[in-house]
Amino acid sequence: MCGIVAYVGRKPAQNVLLEGLRRLEYRGYDSSGICTVDQNHFELRKKTGRINDLATLLRTQPARGMIGIGHTRWATHGAPTDANAHPHLDQSGKLVLVHNGVIENYQQLKERLAAKGHKFLSQTDTEVLAHLIGEHYQPGIPLADAVRHALKEVIGTYGIAVMHADQPGIIVGARRGSPLLIGVGRNENFLASDVSAIVAHTRRVVYLNDFEVVTLTADDFQVSTLEAASVSPQVKEVEFSAEDADKGKFPHYMLKEIFEQPHVVQNAFRGRISHEESTAKLGGLNLSPAELRAVDRIVFVSCGTALHAGMVGEYLMEELARIPTEWEYASEFRYRNAPVEKHTLVFAISQSGETIDTLAAIRESRRKGHKTLAIVNVVGSTIAREVDGGTYMHAGPEIGVAATKTFTSQLTIMVLLSVLMGRMRHLASTRGEEILEELEHIPAKMERILTQNDAIAKLAKKYSDASSFLFLARQHNYPVALEGALKLKEISYIHAEGYPAAEMKHGPIALIEPRTPSVFICPKNSVYEKTMANIEEVKARKGPVIAIATEGDTEIAGKADDVIYIPETLEILEPLLTVVPLQVLSYHIALQRGCDVDKPRNLAKSVTVE
Ligand code: F6R
């Protein structure tokens, strides 16, 4: 949520910042701004709207200098206006700041500063922080010291970049609960909230930890703690390149990421299957076989799409490993005093590894002494660093705000995890092998579904005027119905609800009428006949039905208005296939309705506020 990029070096900072902001735009896109320093003088430019609006402003009012900070905003405190856009100045006008996160005690701090004569130009908590640091600043002391003193008074979360006009050539960064990393270049250095902002310039990065402060110049960087103890930074190599974060031949990131799924699934299982032992190998779990065998309960904590992956995980884990498993909204789990027994494994699922509720749920479990693991995409993210172990997705950067490829990646890892836990318990080698072999066929089957892109686009045209959709399925596909509804509503703004198909009769059936399409996920599986009966119920009430069905199913065409076929697979692997047409359908419906699929209204990638 919100993006930060900062640069100090020998190039015009404006270009580096603008390009970085474009790459960060998916994290927040209601306003943006940059501030550079040109001979001890700030060049501050901010604009409501998209980065293109800022770029237009910069064409007529360029910001000069070889050092600067930039920000793209997802509003929390104060509406998206030019005044509320970052960067913010302090009272003296000589200190400038960009900030991700929330300063929870900003109101008290603001009142105290106002009593001392400070005047505020915005409604943001960020401006208060700028004033607070300015209040601690004294000529002659390092800027980092003023930042440290001010941050000790702050309650809340922050990732910040600060400059002072009297100390040109220096940027100070700090973090607590909001990601910030240093990009290490040659004769230039960077700060960013997300590696994609700087990967075109350097792949060498240092991930800051909470309560760390960095002072950055073009030739050097010094990391220290909030208590001013020096820290030896670990420089890491980023595994993806600038091209991975490009759209390539696709018109949208979302479509590109949908089409990447066969490859992404392959990346998730590559090197993690042992055919000799008919099991999965997940070394990063950092738990001994004895510890894994001792697990007698699993709780998946996550949000949004990742929550749906956890729901599928419950079906898989209970079926294959017979371990009682639950999923929980991380936001509920963190505040609920849930009894969690000794041998419970608390498992976070998160694309970004920064979702604040998921992070807090993990921290709460650790506080209570539980082992915590995670499935994460972003390497070096906070969740990845705080858990006892886990599995990286290796899905590459996901830029489309709506999660697609990371969902199927999470599902793949769920299959591996369940087979692994199952094979340590009662799962027969033949069954384990059958599942793993079929998993290896999933990428090719996904490719087959994707060849229907044009046909699904036609279907989308037919249904794009609907104002409400139902998504219905049973068993393993029920979480996929929820995911289908989430995809549709978030990018096309059509109201959509997902339900277990049988549950429809207990209320939602009242919504069925000729203008409300129902999407049924009904592959040929153990609950096929039951789901078909639910389709009949909808048809009897003149509701249009779109079915996701198995290739070769001749019966379904006579029942549903439209059918999208998927290849046959094992019932427990169906979610990996059934979700794909739903993603494609949502994408095309959103396009039909003229929506910005990659940057849906009100949303932002990576939710780092509660
Ligand atoms: C939906 C979507 C969100 C995320 C959720 C969790 O398309 O993207 O629902 O799935 O915010 O994010 P992560 O996985 O980063 O923890």
XYZ file of C-alpha atoms and ligand atoms in Angstrom:
626
model
C 0.000 0.000 0.000
C 1.644 3.227 -1.149
C 5.080 3.087 -2.693
C 8.379 4.781 -1.887
C 11.381 5.266 -4.111
C 14.420 7.415 -3.382
C 17.620 8.038 -5.321
C 21.014 9.588 -4.738
C 23.655 9.392 -7.441
C 24.988 11.057 -10.559
C 21.880 10.913 -12.782
C 18.918 13.298 -12.927
C 16.831 12.023 -10.010
C 13.490 12.970 -11.588
C 13.763 10.279 -14.259
C 14.781 7.544 -11.826
C 11.975 8.490 -9.432
C 9.320 8.714 -12.111
C 10.269 5.361 -13.582
C 10.336 3.843 -10.085
C 6.909 5.274 -9.302
C 5.490 3.804 -12.498
C 6.684 0.387 -11.334
C 5.188 0.987 -7.891
C 1.900 2.367 -9.123
C 0.132 -0.945 -8.450
C 0.707 -0.356 -4.741
C -1.398 2.815 -4.636
C -2.540 5.172 -7.303
C -4.645 8.056 -6.097
C -1.895 10.684 -6.042
C 1.865 10.886 -6.273
C 4.766 13.248 -5.855
C 8.508 13.711 -5.872
C 10.947 16.113 -4.260
C 14.487 16.608 -5.500
C 17.244 18.815 -4.111
C 18.907 21.261 -6.460
C 21.677 23.274 -4.801
C 20.156 23.197 -1.305
C 16.760 24.018 -2.740
C 13.757 21.665 -2.807
C 11.919 21.032 -6.056
C 8.610 19.631 -4.823
C 5.959 18.411 -7.279
C 2.779 16.561 -6.312
C -0.377 15.684 -8.154
C -3.694 13.958 -7.586
C -4.407 11.098 -9.998
C -2.157 8.614 -11.726
C 1.611 8.790 -12.254
C 0.893 10.031 -15.789
C -0.622 13.168 -14.264
C 2.575 13.738 -12.281
C 4.626 13.111 -15.432
C 2.593 15.786 -17.260
C 3.280 18.254 -14.447
C 6.998 17.437 -14.545
C 7.119 18.163 -18.274
C 6.200 21.786 -17.619
C 7.872 22.050 -14.196
C 10.862 19.702 -14.175
C 12.474 18.873 -10.829
C 16.250 19.247 -11.049
C 18.919 17.570 -8.977
C 20.581 14.217 -8.556
C 18.949 13.293 -5.299
C 15.285 12.917 -4.496
C 12.414 11.013 -2.907
C 9.115 9.905 -4.461
C 5.817 8.423 -3.369
C 2.635 6.974 -4.840
C -0.286 7.071 -2.436
C -3.239 4.944 -1.384
C -5.116 7.334 0.878
C -5.589 6.507 4.560
C -5.684 9.855 6.404
C -7.233 12.531 4.215
C -8.780 12.379 0.756
C -6.672 12.027 -2.400
C -5.799 15.694 -3.024
C -2.665 17.546 -4.117
C -2.242 18.833 -0.552
C -2.462 15.365 0.980
C -0.109 13.812 -1.581
C 3.449 13.078 -0.413
C 6.188 14.340 -0.025
C 5.385 16.552 2.968
C 7.453 19.410 4.349
C 8.093 20.278 7.981
C 7.406 23.659 9.574
C 10.733 25.120 8.392
C 10.149 23.978 4.825
C 13.693 22.546 4.891
C 12.872 18.938 5.741
C 10.883 16.713 3.421
C 9.451 13.240 3.959
C 7.612 10.387 2.249
C 5.920 7.756 4.386
C 4.164 4.400 4.105
C 2.206 3.131 7.093
C 0.050 4.754 9.744
C 1.107 6.991 12.652
C -1.484 5.983 15.211
C -0.758 8.756 17.736
C -0.606 11.486 15.094
C -3.523 13.394 16.616
C -1.786 13.824 19.989
C 1.498 14.720 18.284
C -0.299 17.193 16.040
C -1.960 18.940 18.978
C 1.353 19.204 20.803
C 3.102 20.634 17.743
C 0.208 22.981 16.966
C 0.469 24.355 20.516
C 4.086 25.226 19.659
C 2.948 27.149 16.594
C 3.207 24.481 13.861
C 0.807 25.010 10.954
C -0.359 22.016 8.940
C -1.334 22.105 5.281
C -2.810 18.605 4.966
C -4.968 16.129 6.865
C -2.284 13.450 6.816
C -0.472 11.701 9.627
C 2.643 11.909 7.431
C 2.859 15.694 7.603
C 2.788 15.441 11.402
C 5.756 13.079 11.258
C 7.662 15.519 9.015
C 7.028 18.306 11.535
C 8.045 16.070 14.427
C 11.380 15.180 12.825
C 11.876 18.869 11.965
C 11.267 19.722 15.626
C 14.093 17.370 16.635
C 16.450 18.629 13.950
C 19.268 20.929 14.966
C 21.937 22.349 12.675
C 25.118 20.372 13.051
C 23.571 17.071 14.167
C 23.213 14.203 11.693
C 19.774 14.038 10.109
C 19.585 10.382 11.184
C 19.725 11.464 14.854
C 16.717 13.747 14.428
C 14.877 10.894 12.720
C 15.747 8.504 15.579
C 14.597 10.890 18.286
C 11.327 11.574 16.519
C 10.582 7.903 15.795
C 10.917 7.057 19.481
C 7.826 9.187 20.047
C 5.812 7.485 17.337
C 3.237 4.736 17.787
C 2.372 3.014 14.520
C 4.023 1.765 11.384
C 6.358 3.479 9.002
C 8.663 3.119 6.072
C 10.110 6.572 5.444
C 12.601 8.499 3.353
C 13.703 11.941 4.580
C 15.921 14.737 3.243
C 17.057 18.063 4.699
C 18.006 21.010 2.522
C 20.975 21.802 4.799
C 22.405 18.297 4.368
C 22.272 17.849 0.585
C 23.493 14.526 -0.752
C 21.952 12.557 2.122
C 18.744 10.539 2.359
C 17.715 8.936 5.626
C 15.371 5.944 5.638
C 13.797 3.989 8.480
C 11.253 1.247 8.884
C 8.884 -0.298 11.308
C 6.175 -2.592 9.950
C 6.321 -1.158 6.416
C 8.867 -2.618 4.002
C 11.933 -0.657 2.964
C 15.054 -1.815 1.193
C 18.310 -0.310 0.016
C 19.320 -0.752 -3.624
C 23.099 -0.859 -3.775
C 24.475 0.647 -6.969
C 27.783 1.934 -8.287
C 28.143 5.649 -7.522
C 24.456 5.610 -6.737
C 22.148 4.191 -4.105
C 18.404 3.747 -3.801
C 15.681 3.257 -1.249
C 12.415 1.577 -2.143
C 9.431 -0.046 -0.544
C 9.466 -2.723 -3.232
C 12.333 -4.109 -5.250
C 10.477 -3.700 -8.558
C 11.016 0.084 -8.282
C 14.778 -0.229 -8.613
C 15.486 -3.579 -10.231
C 16.153 -1.885 -13.565
C 19.185 -0.217 -11.917
C 20.511 -2.782 -9.484
C 19.731 -6.291 -8.289
C 21.829 -5.939 -5.126
C 19.629 -5.106 -2.168
C 19.656 -4.880 1.614
C 16.314 -5.518 3.320
C 15.989 -3.263 6.350
C 14.615 -4.736 9.551
C 12.141 -3.034 11.849
C 13.674 -0.251 13.934
C 16.602 0.189 11.558
C 17.721 3.524 10.154
C 19.880 4.038 7.090
C 21.865 7.048 5.935
C 22.386 6.941 2.215
C 24.804 8.893 0.022
C 25.804 8.265 -3.598
C 28.881 6.312 -2.516
C 27.943 4.747 0.786
C 25.223 3.666 3.159
C 25.276 3.181 6.930
C 22.673 1.095 8.722
C 22.068 1.468 12.448
C 19.343 0.760 14.966
C 16.953 3.230 16.510
C 19.353 3.194 19.473
C 22.225 4.196 17.109
C 24.026 0.839 17.336
C 25.647 0.064 14.010
C 24.382 -2.904 11.965
C 26.325 -4.983 9.401
C 24.025 -5.123 6.402
C 23.640 -8.293 4.330
C 23.602 -7.589 0.608
C 21.371 -10.020 -1.335
C 20.876 -10.638 -5.046
C 17.309 -10.236 -6.331
C 16.113 -13.242 -8.326
C 14.010 -11.439 -10.931
C 14.909 -8.885 -13.565
C 13.291 -5.690 -14.828
C 11.839 -7.649 -17.804
C 9.964 -9.950 -15.411
C 8.145 -6.890 -14.139
C 7.135 -5.765 -17.667
C 3.835 -6.462 -19.458
C 5.591 -7.955 -22.467
C 3.183 -8.624 -25.370
C 0.094 -8.511 -23.149
C -2.226 -5.511 -22.860
C -2.498 -5.913 -19.088
C -0.446 -7.382 -16.287
C -3.455 -9.405 -15.182
C -3.706 -11.222 -18.519
C 0.042 -11.758 -18.608
C -0.053 -13.243 -15.127
C -3.025 -15.486 -15.962
C -1.076 -16.816 -18.964
C 2.050 -17.305 -16.851
C 0.284 -19.857 -14.670
C 1.460 -23.053 -16.387
C 5.013 -21.869 -15.883
C 4.346 -20.632 -12.349
C 2.866 -23.966 -11.278
C 5.924 -25.693 -12.699
C 8.176 -23.326 -10.744
C 6.272 -24.138 -7.572
C 6.822 -27.895 -7.853
C 10.202 -27.923 -9.626
C 12.780 -29.777 -7.520
C 10.209 -30.468 -4.838
C 8.937 -33.867 -5.977
C 10.610 -37.155 -5.082
C 9.281 -39.957 -7.275
C 11.554 -42.454 -5.498
C 9.726 -41.838 -2.250
C 6.410 -40.686 -3.760
C 6.486 -37.587 -1.646
C 7.295 -33.899 -1.710
C 10.482 -32.255 -0.453
C 10.083 -28.857 1.145
C 13.441 -28.151 2.718
C 12.648 -24.599 3.757
C 10.166 -25.760 6.385
C 13.118 -26.092 8.781
C 11.298 -28.753 10.778
C 12.680 -32.234 11.377
C 10.606 -35.268 10.302
C 9.895 -35.871 13.995
C 8.592 -32.311 14.416
C 6.450 -32.613 11.293
C 5.059 -35.924 12.530
C 4.183 -34.357 15.872
C 1.933 -31.725 14.264
C -1.639 -32.503 15.255
C -3.425 -29.383 14.027
C -2.837 -26.777 11.328
C -4.252 -23.272 11.151
C -3.881 -21.371 7.881
C -4.014 -17.601 8.399
C -4.304 -15.261 5.443
C -6.476 -12.666 3.686
C -8.364 -12.362 0.403
C -7.230 -14.672 -2.360
C -4.602 -16.212 -0.088
C -7.408 -17.075 2.334
C -9.137 -19.014 -0.434
C -5.909 -20.954 -0.975
C -5.947 -21.790 2.741
C -9.524 -23.009 2.398
C -8.502 -25.398 -0.359
C -5.603 -26.369 1.908
C -8.055 -27.472 4.580
C -9.696 -29.950 2.190
C -6.334 -31.266 1.005
C -4.631 -31.553 4.362
C -7.539 -33.291 6.052
C -8.056 -35.664 3.148
C -4.433 -36.586 2.480
C -2.789 -36.185 5.878
C -5.816 -36.568 8.184
C -4.582 -33.577 10.213
C -7.410 -31.424 11.590
C -6.989 -28.163 9.710
C -8.708 -24.797 9.806
C -8.374 -21.554 7.959
C -8.879 -18.188 9.610
C -9.104 -14.624 8.432
C -5.798 -13.285 9.750
C -7.555 -10.091 10.822
C -9.894 -12.100 13.079
C -7.323 -14.572 14.333
C -4.960 -11.849 15.558
C -7.525 -10.343 17.933
C -9.302 -13.536 18.937
C -7.954 -15.405 21.884
C -8.247 -18.702 20.048
C -7.081 -21.750 21.968
C -4.108 -23.078 20.021
C -2.779 -26.362 21.386
C 0.865 -27.255 21.750
C 1.487 -29.120 18.503
C -0.407 -26.706 16.289
C 1.335 -25.316 13.250
C 0.270 -21.783 12.351
C 0.773 -21.292 8.645
C 0.626 -17.915 6.929
C -0.112 -17.612 3.215
C 0.794 -14.322 1.585
C 1.864 -13.205 -1.865
C 3.445 -9.982 -0.656
C 4.666 -11.231 2.693
C 3.726 -7.803 4.024
C -0.027 -8.012 4.686
C -0.278 -6.462 8.111
C -3.024 -8.697 9.487
C -1.270 -11.868 8.372
C 1.973 -10.606 9.851
C 0.260 -9.754 13.133
C -1.387 -13.192 13.269
C 2.016 -14.821 12.892
C 3.550 -12.578 15.538
C 0.729 -13.361 17.948
C 1.270 -17.113 17.427
C 5.005 -16.781 17.979
C 4.389 -14.861 21.173
C 2.387 -17.838 22.361
C 5.241 -20.191 21.508
C 3.908 -21.827 18.345
C 5.949 -22.783 15.346
C 4.989 -20.561 12.440
C 5.528 -21.252 8.784
C 4.621 -19.367 5.622
C 4.032 -19.680 1.916
C 5.270 -16.379 0.496
C 6.113 -15.003 -2.938
C 8.213 -11.936 -2.186
C 11.695 -12.972 -1.144
C 13.017 -11.132 1.890
C 9.568 -9.846 2.848
C 8.723 -9.326 6.497
C 6.636 -12.470 6.919
C 9.301 -14.554 5.183
C 11.889 -13.244 7.607
C 9.859 -13.618 10.759
C 8.587 -17.190 10.451
C 10.452 -20.321 11.529
C 10.429 -21.630 7.987
C 8.354 -21.942 4.877
C 8.209 -22.191 1.144
C 8.761 -19.549 -1.470
C 6.412 -19.581 -4.453
C 8.982 -18.378 -7.032
C 6.026 -17.004 -9.021
C 7.856 -13.826 -10.073
C 6.488 -10.348 -9.477
C 2.702 -10.088 -9.479
C 1.854 -6.564 -10.575
C -1.851 -6.874 -11.457
C -3.683 -5.850 -8.305
C -5.987 -8.867 -8.586
C -4.057 -11.956 -7.527
C -4.082 -14.736 -10.145
C -0.862 -16.648 -10.649
C 0.012 -16.558 -6.978
C -3.274 -18.310 -6.161
C -2.454 -21.310 -8.340
C 1.100 -21.234 -7.045
C -0.228 -21.366 -3.474
C -2.516 -24.262 -4.429
C 0.426 -26.175 -5.897
C 2.386 -25.753 -2.684
C -0.680 -26.834 -0.693
C -0.752 -30.076 -2.692
C 2.949 -30.667 -2.033
C 2.584 -29.894 1.645
C -0.423 -32.180 2.049
C 1.301 -35.037 0.237
C 4.397 -34.535 2.383
C 2.426 -34.549 5.632
C 0.269 -37.420 4.362
C 3.231 -39.595 3.420
C 4.584 -39.166 6.968
C 1.317 -40.576 8.227
C -1.166 -42.838 6.420
C -0.987 -41.885 2.754
C -0.076 -44.855 0.567
C 2.857 -44.464 -1.805
C 0.622 -45.338 -4.779
C -1.809 -42.528 -3.954
C 1.051 -40.085 -3.281
C 2.614 -40.981 -6.614
C -0.694 -40.703 -8.464
C -1.177 -37.152 -7.146
C 2.381 -36.011 -7.847
C 2.351 -37.424 -11.379
C -0.928 -35.715 -12.136
C 0.372 -32.458 -10.635
C 3.120 -32.561 -13.253
C 0.426 -32.672 -15.973
C -1.389 -29.615 -14.650
C 0.695 -26.998 -16.561
C -0.154 -28.587 -19.934
C -3.821 -28.808 -18.950
C -3.799 -25.137 -17.970
C -2.351 -24.316 -21.399
C -5.329 -26.084 -22.969
C -7.770 -23.985 -20.972
C -5.969 -20.809 -21.986
C -6.492 -21.594 -25.673
C -10.149 -20.754 -25.009
C -9.313 -17.144 -24.216
C -11.135 -15.770 -27.284
C -14.205 -17.934 -26.724
C -14.381 -16.802 -23.092
C -14.065 -13.186 -24.257
C -17.201 -13.723 -26.397
C -19.021 -15.168 -23.430
C -17.993 -12.197 -21.339
C -19.671 -9.881 -23.858
C -22.936 -11.753 -23.398
C -22.935 -11.396 -19.612
C -21.130 -8.108 -19.007
C -24.358 -6.153 -18.402
C -25.398 -8.257 -15.422
C -25.419 -6.405 -12.139
C -25.089 -9.466 -9.934
C -23.500 -12.922 -10.237
C -23.552 -16.063 -8.119
C -20.636 -18.505 -8.049
C -21.583 -21.967 -6.811
C -19.613 -25.147 -6.222
C -19.101 -27.992 -3.801
C -16.167 -29.428 -1.854
C -12.669 -28.508 -3.119
C -14.176 -26.174 -5.679
C -16.204 -24.200 -3.154
C -13.211 -21.942 -2.258
C -12.717 -21.495 -6.017
C -16.306 -20.216 -6.241
C -15.398 -17.632 -3.589
C -12.274 -16.740 -5.525
C -14.264 -16.409 -8.780
C -16.682 -14.025 -7.062
C -13.819 -12.023 -5.544
C -12.077 -11.691 -8.923
C -15.234 -10.508 -10.640
C -16.237 -7.960 -8.029
C -12.798 -6.460 -7.522
C -12.043 -5.749 -11.159
C -15.471 -5.300 -12.786
C -17.386 -3.818 -9.784
C -20.229 -6.273 -10.381
C -21.754 -7.597 -7.200
C -20.866 -11.269 -6.887
C -21.255 -13.870 -4.178
C -19.728 -17.284 -3.825
C -21.587 -20.050 -2.024
C -21.431 -23.781 -1.468
C -23.896 -24.942 -4.131
C -26.226 -26.679 -1.672
C -26.316 -23.668 0.613
C -28.043 -21.676 -2.137
C -31.421 -23.024 -1.045
C -30.928 -21.462 2.364
C -31.225 -17.894 1.151
C -29.333 -16.818 -1.988
C -31.842 -18.635 -4.219
C -34.025 -15.558 -3.689
C -31.590 -13.671 -5.940
C -32.119 -15.989 -8.913
C -33.923 -14.351 -11.831
C -33.304 -14.051 -15.588
C -30.760 -11.222 -15.182
C -28.624 -12.917 -12.501
C -26.171 -15.424 -13.972
C -24.941 -18.311 -11.838
C -21.510 -19.735 -12.525
C -21.459 -23.388 -11.510
C -18.190 -25.241 -11.099
C -19.247 -28.795 -11.801
C -16.504 -31.045 -13.119
C -17.200 -34.781 -13.314
C -16.352 -35.711 -9.752
C -17.876 -37.306 -6.659
C -20.364 -34.449 -6.212
C -21.247 -34.008 -9.886
C -24.803 -35.338 -9.618
C -25.489 -33.214 -6.549
C -24.230 -30.091 -8.277
C -26.301 -30.905 -11.362
C -29.361 -30.976 -9.121
C -28.496 -27.473 -7.929
C -28.194 -26.353 -11.549
C -31.730 -27.661 -12.148
C -32.960 -25.555 -9.238
C -31.516 -22.415 -10.806
C -32.824 -23.258 -14.275
C -36.303 -23.877 -12.825
C -36.239 -20.242 -11.692
C -35.084 -19.000 -15.117
C -31.589 -18.121 -13.928
C -28.895 -18.251 -16.643
C -26.164 -20.807 -15.929
C -22.528 -20.780 -17.022
C -20.910 -24.105 -16.224
C -17.254 -25.017 -15.777
C -17.322 -28.671 -16.756
C -15.076 -31.558 -17.720
C -14.195 -32.134 -21.371
C -16.363 -34.927 -22.730
C -19.298 -34.196 -20.426
C -22.228 -34.384 -22.858
C -24.969 -33.972 -20.292
C -24.021 -30.505 -19.128
C -24.551 -28.794 -22.484
C -28.237 -29.648 -22.284
C -28.573 -28.041 -18.879
C -26.348 -24.949 -18.835
C -26.706 -21.917 -21.093
C -22.973 -21.794 -21.669
C -20.160 -24.189 -20.847
C -16.414 -23.714 -20.483
C -14.628 -27.057 -20.563
C -11.559 -28.011 -18.591
C -9.449 -31.169 -18.973
C -10.113 -34.025 -16.598
C -7.913 -34.296 -13.526
C -7.934 -35.775 -10.033
C -10.710 -34.327 -7.926
C -8.295 -32.876 -5.361
C -6.367 -31.041 -8.103
C -9.431 -29.560 -9.785
C -9.109 -26.119 -8.159
C -5.857 -25.622 -10.070
C -7.835 -25.846 -13.308
C -11.323 -24.606 -12.441
C -10.063 -21.207 -11.278
C -8.389 -20.410 -14.607
C -11.566 -19.875 -16.721
C -13.015 -17.800 -13.879
C -9.995 -15.492 -13.920
C -10.210 -15.159 -17.710
C -13.972 -14.527 -17.567
C -13.586 -11.801 -14.931
C -10.823 -10.183 -16.936
C -12.918 -9.975 -20.107
C -16.068 -8.822 -18.310
C -14.065 -6.033 -16.668
C -12.616 -5.057 -20.068
C -16.107 -4.999 -21.590
C -17.194 -2.622 -18.864
C -14.228 -0.327 -19.495
C -12.634 -0.971 -16.090
C -8.947 -0.543 -15.362
C -8.239 -4.211 -14.680
C -4.713 -3.744 -13.393
C -5.613 -0.912 -11.046
C -9.176 -1.389 -9.852
C -10.780 1.460 -7.969
C -10.134 1.766 -4.233
C -7.722 -1.170 -4.181
C -3.979 -1.463 -3.936
C -1.602 -4.368 -3.926
C -0.208 -5.362 -0.541
C -2.368 -4.215 2.346
C 0.022 -2.888 4.960
C -2.596 -1.080 7.042
C -5.234 -2.700 9.265
C -7.341 -10.275 -4.404
C -6.138 -9.852 -3.735
C -6.178 -9.701 -2.252
C -4.952 -10.380 -1.628
C -4.923 -10.116 -0.123
C -3.758 -10.817 0.553
O -7.148 -10.391 -5.766
O -5.135 -9.639 -4.335
O -7.349 -10.228 -1.737
O -5.008 -11.729 -1.895
O -4.818 -8.745 0.113
O -2.542 -10.366 0.064
P -1.209 -11.163 0.306
O -1.330 -12.456 -0.382
O -0.141 -10.293 -0.252
O -1.070 -11.352 1.791
